Every structure is written in C-alpha cells, then in structure tokens.
C-alpha cells in the first residue's frame, strides 16, 4: 500500500511539473508569436526576389511562419490541457509536440543536406525563366529585369551559375552584349548604366548567392531554433511525467 507521505510527495512533484508546463507553454506561445513576426518580416524582405524565382524557392520565411503558428497553437493548447486538468488533451498535446519536433528537425536536415540540389534547381529556374526575359519590352519582363538588377546589385552576384551565363543571352536589344554583362553585375556601377565589361562582373552566380542569403537568415535565428527545440523536448518529457502520475484528471494546483 502506498503511504500518505509518498502520495503527498508525488502530488507535490506533479504540481511543480504542472507549473513548469504552464510557464514554458506560455513562453512557447510568446515565442510562436515572435517567429510569426520574424517570418512576415523576412517574407517582405524577400519580395523583390519573387519575380525572379518561383514562390517555392523563397520558402524559408513561410517555414518560419508555419513553425511560429504551430508553436503558438501548441503552447496555447498546452496551457489549456494543464489548467483544465484533462489527461486526454495532455496526451494529444504530447503527441503534437513530438510530431512538431520531428518535422522541424527533418526540415532543417533536408535544407542543409540538399544544398547542391537546391542550388542546381535555382540555377535552372533563373537560366530558363529569368535571363531570357531580361531586356524585354512588356511590363512583366521589365519587372523581372528590375528584380534581377536588384538581386545582382544587393547580393553582389551575376548570372545564374556565374557571369558567363549572360554571354548567350540577348539581354540588351539597344546595344552590343559581346563580352559584357548588365550594369548591375559590376561593383559601383551607376543605376542607369546598362552594361559593363564581363571581366568586371561579380564572380559568384545569383543561385549560390541566394542560397547563401537564405543560409545567413537561418543562422541569425539558429540559437533561437535550438532553444525552441530543447524546450519542446522538455515539454514532451514533462507532459509524459504528468500523465504517468495522474488518472483521468491531474492533481489540482
């Protein structure tokens, strides 16, 4: 038979774990809101690139927003499951936390392990869709040209894989393009300069530069992502501890 002291000790332990769950689920909810804000900010910052690339290649801001939304919902659900003292909701909460952990780790692993595939895919998209439209006369082509100029000047890149990609393109209908690249490919080039010598263009292509840009954004929030993953693991373990010591309803606070 279990002694009263043992039962009292178990109840005290469960109460402490419940306080931990409420506190960190509240923190998780706030963190989810912050990540949603960061994702929206990065999405707006990536807007000029969307005319050059398909939306799927600017998926990192969307991924951040999705993770933030899931964290917000899970944190709120975790607070409710503990405060309402419902074992079935706690079990569902733990399952969601574990699934979320798996999805996040898988997403990060895929991004870093498929670097070459992502870069090659970016090169194909830019070479097929963007470079041939550069220098066109219709509104869509002029918008693509402006976006490509923005990317090349801001990321200090040229072409898709490298600056030699421009050699096979008729991108300047009003002038000679032999051994030349768009003015946005060259350092300190005036905004109205249409072309500059090929050998003065940036050496890195825009596909690897774009990947580097996304990589840099991820590195900025990498510490936060690591802390979030650790907290989620602790929440899952703590939730399991609570459900182990309680019946259909957890011990009141």
PDB file of C-alpha atoms in Angstrom:
ATOM      1  CA  UNK A   1       0.000   0.000   0.000  1.00  0.00           C
ATOM      2  CA  UNK A   2       1.319   3.464  -0.934  1.00  0.00           C
ATOM      3  CA  UNK A   3       1.995   5.667   2.101  1.00  0.00           C
ATOM      4  CA  UNK A   4       0.441   9.098   2.539  1.00  0.00           C
ATOM      5  CA  UNK A   5       3.923  10.652   2.556  1.00  0.00           C
ATOM      6  CA  UNK A   6       4.675   9.011  -0.786  1.00  0.00           C
ATOM      7  CA  UNK A   7       1.376  10.203  -2.241  1.00  0.00           C
ATOM      8  CA  UNK A   8       1.986  13.691  -0.888  1.00  0.00           C
ATOM      9  CA  UNK A   9       5.468  13.708  -2.412  1.00  0.00           C
ATOM     10  CA  UNK A  10       4.133  12.556  -5.763  1.00  0.00           C
ATOM     11  CA  UNK A  11       1.438  15.241  -5.690  1.00  0.00           C
ATOM     12  CA  UNK A  12       3.992  17.913  -4.874  1.00  0.00           C
ATOM     13  CA  UNK A  13       6.202  16.735  -7.723  1.00  0.00           C
ATOM     14  CA  UNK A  14       3.280  16.751 -10.151  1.00  0.00           C
ATOM     15  CA  UNK A  15       2.297  20.271  -9.103  1.00  0.00           C
ATOM     16  CA  UNK A  16       5.833  21.512  -9.751  1.00  0.00           C
ATOM     17  CA  UNK A  17       5.869  19.871 -13.157  1.00  0.00           C
ATOM     18  CA  UNK A  18       2.494  21.442 -13.930  1.00  0.00           C
ATOM     19  CA  UNK A  19       3.812  24.885 -13.016  1.00  0.00           C
ATOM     20  CA  UNK A  20       6.769  24.206 -15.303  1.00  0.00           C
ATOM     21  CA  UNK A  21       4.430  23.192 -18.129  1.00  0.00           C
ATOM     22  CA  UNK A  22       2.240  26.274 -17.748  1.00  0.00           C
ATOM     23  CA  UNK A  23       5.247  28.599 -17.593  1.00  0.00           C
ATOM     24  CA  UNK A  24       7.033  27.170 -20.599  1.00  0.00           C
ATOM     25  CA  UNK A  25       3.876  26.763 -22.645  1.00  0.00           C
ATOM     26  CA  UNK A  26       3.231  30.443 -22.056  1.00  0.00           C
ATOM     27  CA  UNK A  27       6.801  31.100 -23.205  1.00  0.00           C
ATOM     28  CA  UNK A  28       6.203  28.842 -26.225  1.00  0.00           C
ATOM     29  CA  UNK A  29       3.098  30.818 -27.151  1.00  0.00           C
ATOM     30  CA  UNK A  30       5.025  34.095 -26.989  1.00  0.00           C
ATOM     31  CA  UNK A  31       7.900  32.569 -28.983  1.00  0.00           C
ATOM     32  CA  UNK A  32       5.460  31.405 -31.647  1.00  0.00           C
ATOM     33  CA  UNK A  33       4.157  34.948 -31.989  1.00  0.00           C
ATOM     34  CA  UNK A  34       7.704  36.296 -32.313  1.00  0.00           C
ATOM     35  CA  UNK A  35       8.555  33.738 -35.009  1.00  0.00           C
ATOM     36  CA  UNK A  36       5.417  34.663 -36.939  1.00  0.00           C
ATOM     37  CA  UNK A  37       6.577  38.290 -36.855  1.00  0.00           C
ATOM     38  CA  UNK A  38      10.088  37.333 -37.997  1.00  0.00           C
ATOM     39  CA  UNK A  39       8.689  35.190 -40.793  1.00  0.00           C
ATOM     40  CA  UNK A  40       6.482  38.026 -42.036  1.00  0.00           C
ATOM     41  CA  UNK A  41       9.472  40.396 -41.932  1.00  0.00           C
ATOM     42  CA  UNK A  42      11.657  38.002 -43.929  1.00  0.00           C
ATOM     43  CA  UNK A  43       8.784  37.370 -46.356  1.00  0.00           C
ATOM     44  CA  UNK A  44       8.532  41.106 -47.033  1.00  0.00           C
ATOM     45  CA  UNK A  45      12.309  41.353 -47.371  1.00  0.00           C
ATOM     46  CA  UNK A  46      12.254  38.503 -49.916  1.00  0.00           C
ATOM     47  CA  UNK A  47       9.500  40.115 -52.009  1.00  0.00           C
ATOM     48  CA  UNK A  48      11.866  41.515 -54.706  1.00  0.00           C
ATOM     49  CA  UNK A  49      13.166  38.000 -55.373  1.00  0.00           C
ATOM     50  CA  UNK A  50       9.745  36.519 -56.131  1.00  0.00           C
ATOM     51  CA  UNK A  51       9.674  37.855 -59.682  1.00  0.00           C
ATOM     52  CA  UNK A  52      12.917  36.022 -60.435  1.00  0.00           C
ATOM     53  CA  UNK A  53      12.140  32.767 -58.612  1.00  0.00           C
ATOM     54  CA  UNK A  54       9.104  30.617 -58.055  1.00  0.00           C
ATOM     55  CA  UNK A  55       7.479  31.158 -54.660  1.00  0.00           C
ATOM     56  CA  UNK A  56       8.616  27.697 -53.556  1.00  0.00           C
ATOM     57  CA  UNK A  57      12.238  28.832 -53.568  1.00  0.00           C
ATOM     58  CA  UNK A  58      11.548  31.537 -51.014  1.00  0.00           C
ATOM     59  CA  UNK A  59      10.063  29.000 -48.623  1.00  0.00           C
ATOM     60  CA  UNK A  60      12.186  29.779 -45.575  1.00  0.00           C
ATOM     61  CA  UNK A  61      10.003  32.722 -44.406  1.00  0.00           C
ATOM     62  CA  UNK A  62       6.922  30.554 -44.929  1.00  0.00           C
ATOM     63  CA  UNK A  63       8.593  27.754 -42.959  1.00  0.00           C
ATOM     64  CA  UNK A  64       9.324  30.197 -40.097  1.00  0.00           C
ATOM     65  CA  UNK A  65       5.725  31.485 -40.118  1.00  0.00           C
ATOM     66  CA  UNK A  66       4.376  27.918 -40.120  1.00  0.00           C
ATOM     67  CA  UNK A  67       6.609  26.883 -37.220  1.00  0.00           C
ATOM     68  CA  UNK A  68       5.627  30.037 -35.330  1.00  0.00           C
ATOM     69  CA  UNK A  69       1.921  29.365 -35.873  1.00  0.00           C
ATOM     70  CA  UNK A  70       2.288  25.751 -34.730  1.00  0.00           C
ATOM     71  CA  UNK A  71       4.231  26.824 -31.632  1.00  0.00           C
ATOM     72  CA  UNK A  72       1.584  29.419 -30.811  1.00  0.00           C
ATOM     73  CA  UNK A  73      -1.223  26.854 -31.111  1.00  0.00           C
ATOM     74  CA  UNK A  74       0.683  24.124 -29.265  1.00  0.00           C
ATOM     75  CA  UNK A  75       1.663  26.494 -26.441  1.00  0.00           C
ATOM     76  CA  UNK A  76      -1.912  27.669 -26.018  1.00  0.00           C
ATOM     77  CA  UNK A  77      -3.181  24.077 -26.137  1.00  0.00           C
ATOM     78  CA  UNK A  78      -0.570  23.036 -23.569  1.00  0.00           C
ATOM     79  CA  UNK A  79      -1.687  25.729 -21.128  1.00  0.00           C
ATOM     80  CA  UNK A  80      -5.324  24.687 -21.549  1.00  0.00           C
ATOM     81  CA  UNK A  81      -4.586  20.965 -21.159  1.00  0.00           C
ATOM     82  CA  UNK A  82      -2.801  21.534 -17.850  1.00  0.00           C
ATOM     83  CA  UNK A  83      -5.119  24.194 -16.440  1.00  0.00           C
ATOM     84  CA  UNK A  84      -8.244  22.201 -17.385  1.00  0.00           C
ATOM     85  CA  UNK A  85      -6.655  19.023 -15.969  1.00  0.00           C
ATOM     86  CA  UNK A  86      -7.600  16.797 -18.904  1.00  0.00           C
ATOM     87  CA  UNK A  87      -5.461  13.699 -19.387  1.00  0.00           C
ATOM     88  CA  UNK A  88      -6.711  13.006 -22.929  1.00  0.00           C
ATOM     89  CA  UNK A  89      -5.831  16.556 -24.028  1.00  0.00           C
ATOM     90  CA  UNK A  90      -2.423  16.195 -22.399  1.00  0.00           C
ATOM     91  CA  UNK A  91      -1.752  13.031 -24.393  1.00  0.00           C
ATOM     92  CA  UNK A  92      -2.790  14.761 -27.608  1.00  0.00           C
ATOM     93  CA  UNK A  93      -0.571  17.718 -26.699  1.00  0.00           C
ATOM     94  CA  UNK A  94       2.439  15.425 -26.150  1.00  0.00           C
ATOM     95  CA  UNK A  95       1.833  13.702 -29.496  1.00  0.00           C
ATOM     96  CA  UNK A  96       1.681  17.050 -31.285  1.00  0.00           C
ATOM     97  CA  UNK A  97       4.896  18.223 -29.582  1.00  0.00           C
ATOM     98  CA  UNK A  98       6.745  15.065 -30.655  1.00  0.00           C
ATOM     99  CA  UNK A  99       5.437  15.335 -34.220  1.00  0.00           C
ATOM    100  CA  UNK A 100       6.434  19.000 -34.351  1.00  0.00           C
ATOM    101  CA  UNK A 101       9.930  18.146 -33.144  1.00  0.00           C
ATOM    102  CA  UNK A 102      10.332  15.507 -35.845  1.00  0.00           C
ATOM    103  CA  UNK A 103       9.096  17.847 -38.602  1.00  0.00           C
ATOM    104  CA  UNK A 104      11.387  20.688 -37.525  1.00  0.00           C
ATOM    105  CA  UNK A 105      14.492  18.515 -37.306  1.00  0.00           C
ATOM    106  CA  UNK A 106      13.666  16.887 -40.657  1.00  0.00           C
ATOM    107  CA  UNK A 107      13.139  20.265 -42.333  1.00  0.00           C
ATOM    108  CA  UNK A 108      16.449  21.640 -41.071  1.00  0.00           C
ATOM    109  CA  UNK A 109      18.302  18.451 -42.058  1.00  0.00           C
ATOM    110  CA  UNK A 110      16.811  18.485 -45.571  1.00  0.00           C
ATOM    111  CA  UNK A 111      17.789  22.111 -46.132  1.00  0.00           C
ATOM    112  CA  UNK A 112      21.433  21.561 -45.200  1.00  0.00           C
ATOM    113  CA  UNK A 113      21.893  18.124 -46.800  1.00  0.00           C
ATOM    114  CA  UNK A 114      20.329  19.063 -50.148  1.00  0.00           C
ATOM    115  CA  UNK A 115      22.387  22.214 -50.694  1.00  0.00           C
ATOM    116  CA  UNK A 116      23.698  21.136 -54.129  1.00  0.00           C
ATOM    117  CA  UNK A 117      20.261  20.043 -55.337  1.00  0.00           C
ATOM    118  CA  UNK A 118      18.663  23.314 -54.209  1.00  0.00           C
ATOM    119  CA  UNK A 119      21.400  25.369 -55.867  1.00  0.00           C
ATOM    120  CA  UNK A 120      21.136  23.438 -59.150  1.00  0.00           C
ATOM    121  CA  UNK A 121      17.382  23.902 -59.102  1.00  0.00           C
ATOM    122  CA  UNK A 122      17.802  27.643 -58.588  1.00  0.00           C
ATOM    123  CA  UNK A 123      20.255  27.791 -61.499  1.00  0.00           C
ATOM    124  CA  UNK A 124      17.759  26.021 -63.749  1.00  0.00           C
ATOM    125  CA  UNK A 125      14.921  28.372 -62.800  1.00  0.00           C
ATOM    126  CA  UNK A 126      16.966  31.539 -63.319  1.00  0.00           C
ATOM    127  CA  UNK A 127      18.506  30.308 -66.584  1.00  0.00           C
ATOM    128  CA  UNK A 128      15.200  29.148 -68.058  1.00  0.00           C
ATOM    129  CA  UNK A 129      12.765  31.815 -66.844  1.00  0.00           C
ATOM    130  CA  UNK A 130      14.647  34.932 -65.808  1.00  0.00           C
ATOM    131  CA  UNK A 131      17.650  35.573 -68.034  1.00  0.00           C
ATOM    132  CA  UNK A 132      15.728  35.158 -71.341  1.00  0.00           C
ATOM    133  CA  UNK A 133      13.119  37.697 -70.152  1.00  0.00           C
ATOM    134  CA  UNK A 134      15.729  40.294 -69.199  1.00  0.00           C
ATOM    135  CA  UNK A 135      15.647  43.308 -71.528  1.00  0.00           C
ATOM    136  CA  UNK A 136      12.116  42.630 -72.777  1.00  0.00           C
ATOM    137  CA  UNK A 137       9.567  45.312 -73.566  1.00  0.00           C
ATOM    138  CA  UNK A 138       6.381  44.178 -71.841  1.00  0.00           C
ATOM    139  CA  UNK A 139       5.512  45.033 -68.236  1.00  0.00           C
ATOM    140  CA  UNK A 140       6.225  41.551 -66.883  1.00  0.00           C
ATOM    141  CA  UNK A 141       9.682  41.433 -68.490  1.00  0.00           C
ATOM    142  CA  UNK A 142      10.539  44.920 -67.232  1.00  0.00           C
ATOM    143  CA  UNK A 143       9.533  43.862 -63.718  1.00  0.00           C
ATOM    144  CA  UNK A 144      11.754  40.763 -63.999  1.00  0.00           C
ATOM    145  CA  UNK A 145      14.618  42.970 -65.225  1.00  0.00           C
ATOM    146  CA  UNK A 146      14.216  45.329 -62.255  1.00  0.00           C
ATOM    147  CA  UNK A 147      14.106  42.380 -59.842  1.00  0.00           C
ATOM    148  CA  UNK A 148      17.187  40.768 -61.380  1.00  0.00           C
ATOM    149  CA  UNK A 149      19.060  44.054 -61.198  1.00  0.00           C
ATOM    150  CA  UNK A 150      18.093  44.371 -57.545  1.00  0.00           C
ATOM    151  CA  UNK A 151      19.293  40.838 -56.774  1.00  0.00           C
ATOM    152  CA  UNK A 152      22.591  41.239 -58.626  1.00  0.00           C
ATOM    153  CA  UNK A 153      23.422  44.569 -57.020  1.00  0.00           C
ATOM    154  CA  UNK A 154      22.245  43.727 -53.479  1.00  0.00           C
ATOM    155  CA  UNK A 155      23.712  40.197 -53.320  1.00  0.00           C
ATOM    156  CA  UNK A 156      26.779  41.130 -55.409  1.00  0.00           C
ATOM    157  CA  UNK A 157      26.231  38.306 -57.870  1.00  0.00           C
ATOM    158  CA  UNK A 158      25.989  37.920 -61.641  1.00  0.00           C
ATOM    159  CA  UNK A 159      24.044  35.479 -63.804  1.00  0.00           C
ATOM    160  CA  UNK A 160      22.634  32.171 -62.603  1.00  0.00           C
ATOM    161  CA  UNK A 161      25.659  29.926 -62.007  1.00  0.00           C
ATOM    162  CA  UNK A 162      28.182  32.665 -62.840  1.00  0.00           C
ATOM    163  CA  UNK A 163      28.582  35.775 -65.007  1.00  0.00           C
ATOM    164  CA  UNK A 164      29.305  33.783 -68.185  1.00  0.00           C
ATOM    165  CA  UNK A 165      25.580  32.906 -68.335  1.00  0.00           C
ATOM    166  CA  UNK A 166      24.941  36.332 -69.848  1.00  0.00           C
ATOM    167  CA  UNK A 167      27.131  35.625 -72.871  1.00  0.00           C
ATOM    168  CA  UNK A 168      24.462  33.500 -74.563  1.00  0.00           C
ATOM    169  CA  UNK A 169      21.607  35.921 -73.791  1.00  0.00           C
ATOM    170  CA  UNK A 170      20.396  38.836 -75.927  1.00  0.00           C
ATOM    171  CA  UNK A 171      19.626  40.967 -72.916  1.00  0.00           C
ATOM    172  CA  UNK A 172      20.349  44.434 -74.386  1.00  0.00           C
ATOM    173  CA  UNK A 173      18.431  44.958 -77.660  1.00  0.00           C
ATOM    174  CA  UNK A 174      19.761  48.518 -77.934  1.00  0.00           C
ATOM    175  CA  UNK A 175      23.456  47.745 -77.674  1.00  0.00           C
ATOM    176  CA  UNK A 176      26.288  45.267 -78.081  1.00  0.00           C
ATOM    177  CA  UNK A 177      26.368  42.488 -75.457  1.00  0.00           C
ATOM    178  CA  UNK A 178      29.571  40.723 -76.517  1.00  0.00           C
ATOM    179  CA  UNK A 179      31.878  40.281 -73.522  1.00  0.00           C
ATOM    180  CA  UNK A 180      29.506  42.405 -71.458  1.00  0.00           C
ATOM    181  CA  UNK A 181      27.110  41.930 -68.570  1.00  0.00           C
ATOM    182  CA  UNK A 182      24.301  44.114 -67.179  1.00  0.00           C
ATOM    183  CA  UNK A 183      25.482  47.125 -65.219  1.00  0.00           C
ATOM    184  CA  UNK A 184      24.001  45.693 -62.009  1.00  0.00           C
ATOM    185  CA  UNK A 185      26.627  42.914 -62.206  1.00  0.00           C
ATOM    186  CA  UNK A 186      29.502  45.293 -61.574  1.00  0.00           C
ATOM    187  CA  UNK A 187      30.615  46.990 -58.336  1.00  0.00           C
ATOM    188  CA  UNK A 188      29.912  50.720 -58.015  1.00  0.00           C
ATOM    189  CA  UNK A 189      28.004  50.748 -61.289  1.00  0.00           C
ATOM    190  CA  UNK A 190      25.602  53.727 -61.718  1.00  0.00           C
ATOM    191  CA  UNK A 191      21.898  52.728 -61.646  1.00  0.00           C
ATOM    192  CA  UNK A 192      21.363  53.907 -65.227  1.00  0.00           C
ATOM    193  CA  UNK A 193      24.345  52.012 -66.650  1.00  0.00           C
ATOM    194  CA  UNK A 194      23.048  49.291 -68.957  1.00  0.00           C
ATOM    195  CA  UNK A 195      26.254  47.276 -69.427  1.00  0.00           C
ATOM    196  CA  UNK A 196      29.778  46.819 -68.157  1.00  0.00           C
ATOM    197  CA  UNK A 197      32.730  44.610 -69.187  1.00  0.00           C
ATOM    198  CA  UNK A 198      32.396  40.905 -68.463  1.00  0.00           C
ATOM    199  CA  UNK A 199      35.672  40.753 -66.556  1.00  0.00           C
ATOM    200  CA  UNK A 200      34.422  43.424 -64.119  1.00  0.00           C
ATOM    201  CA  UNK A 201      31.304  41.474 -63.155  1.00  0.00           C
ATOM    202  CA  UNK A 202      30.879  39.680 -59.842  1.00  0.00           C
ATOM    203  CA  UNK A 203      32.314  36.168 -59.940  1.00  0.00           C
ATOM    204  CA  UNK A 204      29.640  34.424 -57.880  1.00  0.00           C
ATOM    205  CA  UNK A 205      26.361  33.470 -59.540  1.00  0.00           C
ATOM    206  CA  UNK A 206      22.996  34.515 -58.117  1.00  0.00           C
ATOM    207  CA  UNK A 207      21.828  30.944 -57.420  1.00  0.00           C
ATOM    208  CA  UNK A 208      24.586  30.224 -54.873  1.00  0.00           C
ATOM    209  CA  UNK A 209      24.294  33.813 -53.615  1.00  0.00           C
ATOM    210  CA  UNK A 210      20.567  33.351 -52.970  1.00  0.00           C
ATOM    211  CA  UNK A 211      21.227  30.116 -51.119  1.00  0.00           C
ATOM    212  CA  UNK A 212      23.851  31.943 -49.055  1.00  0.00           C
ATOM    213  CA  UNK A 213      21.321  34.708 -48.320  1.00  0.00           C
ATOM    214  CA  UNK A 214      18.782  32.162 -47.039  1.00  0.00           C
ATOM    215  CA  UNK A 215      21.519  30.362 -45.085  1.00  0.00           C
ATOM    216  CA  UNK A 216      22.540  33.637 -43.411  1.00  0.00           C
ATOM    217  CA  UNK A 217      18.939  34.304 -42.382  1.00  0.00           C
ATOM    218  CA  UNK A 218      18.705  30.854 -40.819  1.00  0.00           C
ATOM    219  CA  UNK A 219      21.987  31.373 -38.961  1.00  0.00           C
ATOM    220  CA  UNK A 220      20.583  34.568 -37.427  1.00  0.00           C
ATOM    221  CA  UNK A 221      17.763  32.649 -35.762  1.00  0.00           C
ATOM    222  CA  UNK A 222      19.681  29.366 -35.257  1.00  0.00           C
ATOM    223  CA  UNK A 223      20.228  29.933 -31.485  1.00  0.00           C
ATOM    224  CA  UNK A 224      16.513  30.629 -31.053  1.00  0.00           C
ATOM    225  CA  UNK A 225      15.630  27.491 -33.018  1.00  0.00           C
ATOM    226  CA  UNK A 226      17.977  25.423 -30.835  1.00  0.00           C
ATOM    227  CA  UNK A 227      16.397  26.787 -27.638  1.00  0.00           C
ATOM    228  CA  UNK A 228      12.903  26.131 -29.003  1.00  0.00           C
ATOM    229  CA  UNK A 229      13.752  22.515 -29.846  1.00  0.00           C
ATOM    230  CA  UNK A 230      15.189  21.963 -26.361  1.00  0.00           C
ATOM    231  CA  UNK A 231      12.132  23.492 -24.699  1.00  0.00           C
ATOM    232  CA  UNK A 232       9.821  21.322 -26.792  1.00  0.00           C
ATOM    233  CA  UNK A 233      11.745  18.227 -25.729  1.00  0.00           C
ATOM    234  CA  UNK A 234      11.449  19.249 -22.062  1.00  0.00           C
ATOM    235  CA  UNK A 235       7.740  19.923 -22.503  1.00  0.00           C
ATOM    236  CA  UNK A 236       7.176  16.482 -24.011  1.00  0.00           C
ATOM    237  CA  UNK A 237       9.098  14.744 -21.199  1.00  0.00           C
ATOM    238  CA  UNK A 238       7.327  16.797 -18.513  1.00  0.00           C
ATOM    239  CA  UNK A 239       3.942  16.072 -20.075  1.00  0.00           C
ATOM    240  CA  UNK A 240       4.705  12.368 -20.005  1.00  0.00           C
ATOM    241  CA  UNK A 241       5.633  12.693 -16.342  1.00  0.00           C
ATOM    242  CA  UNK A 242       2.331  14.384 -15.518  1.00  0.00           C
ATOM    243  CA  UNK A 243       0.203  11.797 -17.326  1.00  0.00           C
ATOM    244  CA  UNK A 244       2.067   9.000 -15.557  1.00  0.00           C
ATOM    245  CA  UNK A 245       1.128  10.243 -12.083  1.00  0.00           C
ATOM    246  CA  UNK A 246      -2.447  11.228 -12.692  1.00  0.00           C
ATOM    247  CA  UNK A 247      -5.664   9.444 -13.546  1.00  0.00           C
ATOM    248  CA  UNK A 248      -8.394  10.904 -15.672  1.00  0.00           C
ATOM    249  CA  UNK A 249      -7.767  14.307 -14.105  1.00  0.00           C
ATOM    250  CA  UNK A 250      -4.412  15.723 -12.995  1.00  0.00           C
ATOM    251  CA  UNK A 251      -3.769  16.793  -9.426  1.00  0.00           C
ATOM    252  CA  UNK A 252      -5.148  20.302  -8.838  1.00  0.00           C
ATOM    253  CA  UNK A 253      -2.662  23.128  -8.417  1.00  0.00           C
TER     254      UNK A 253
END
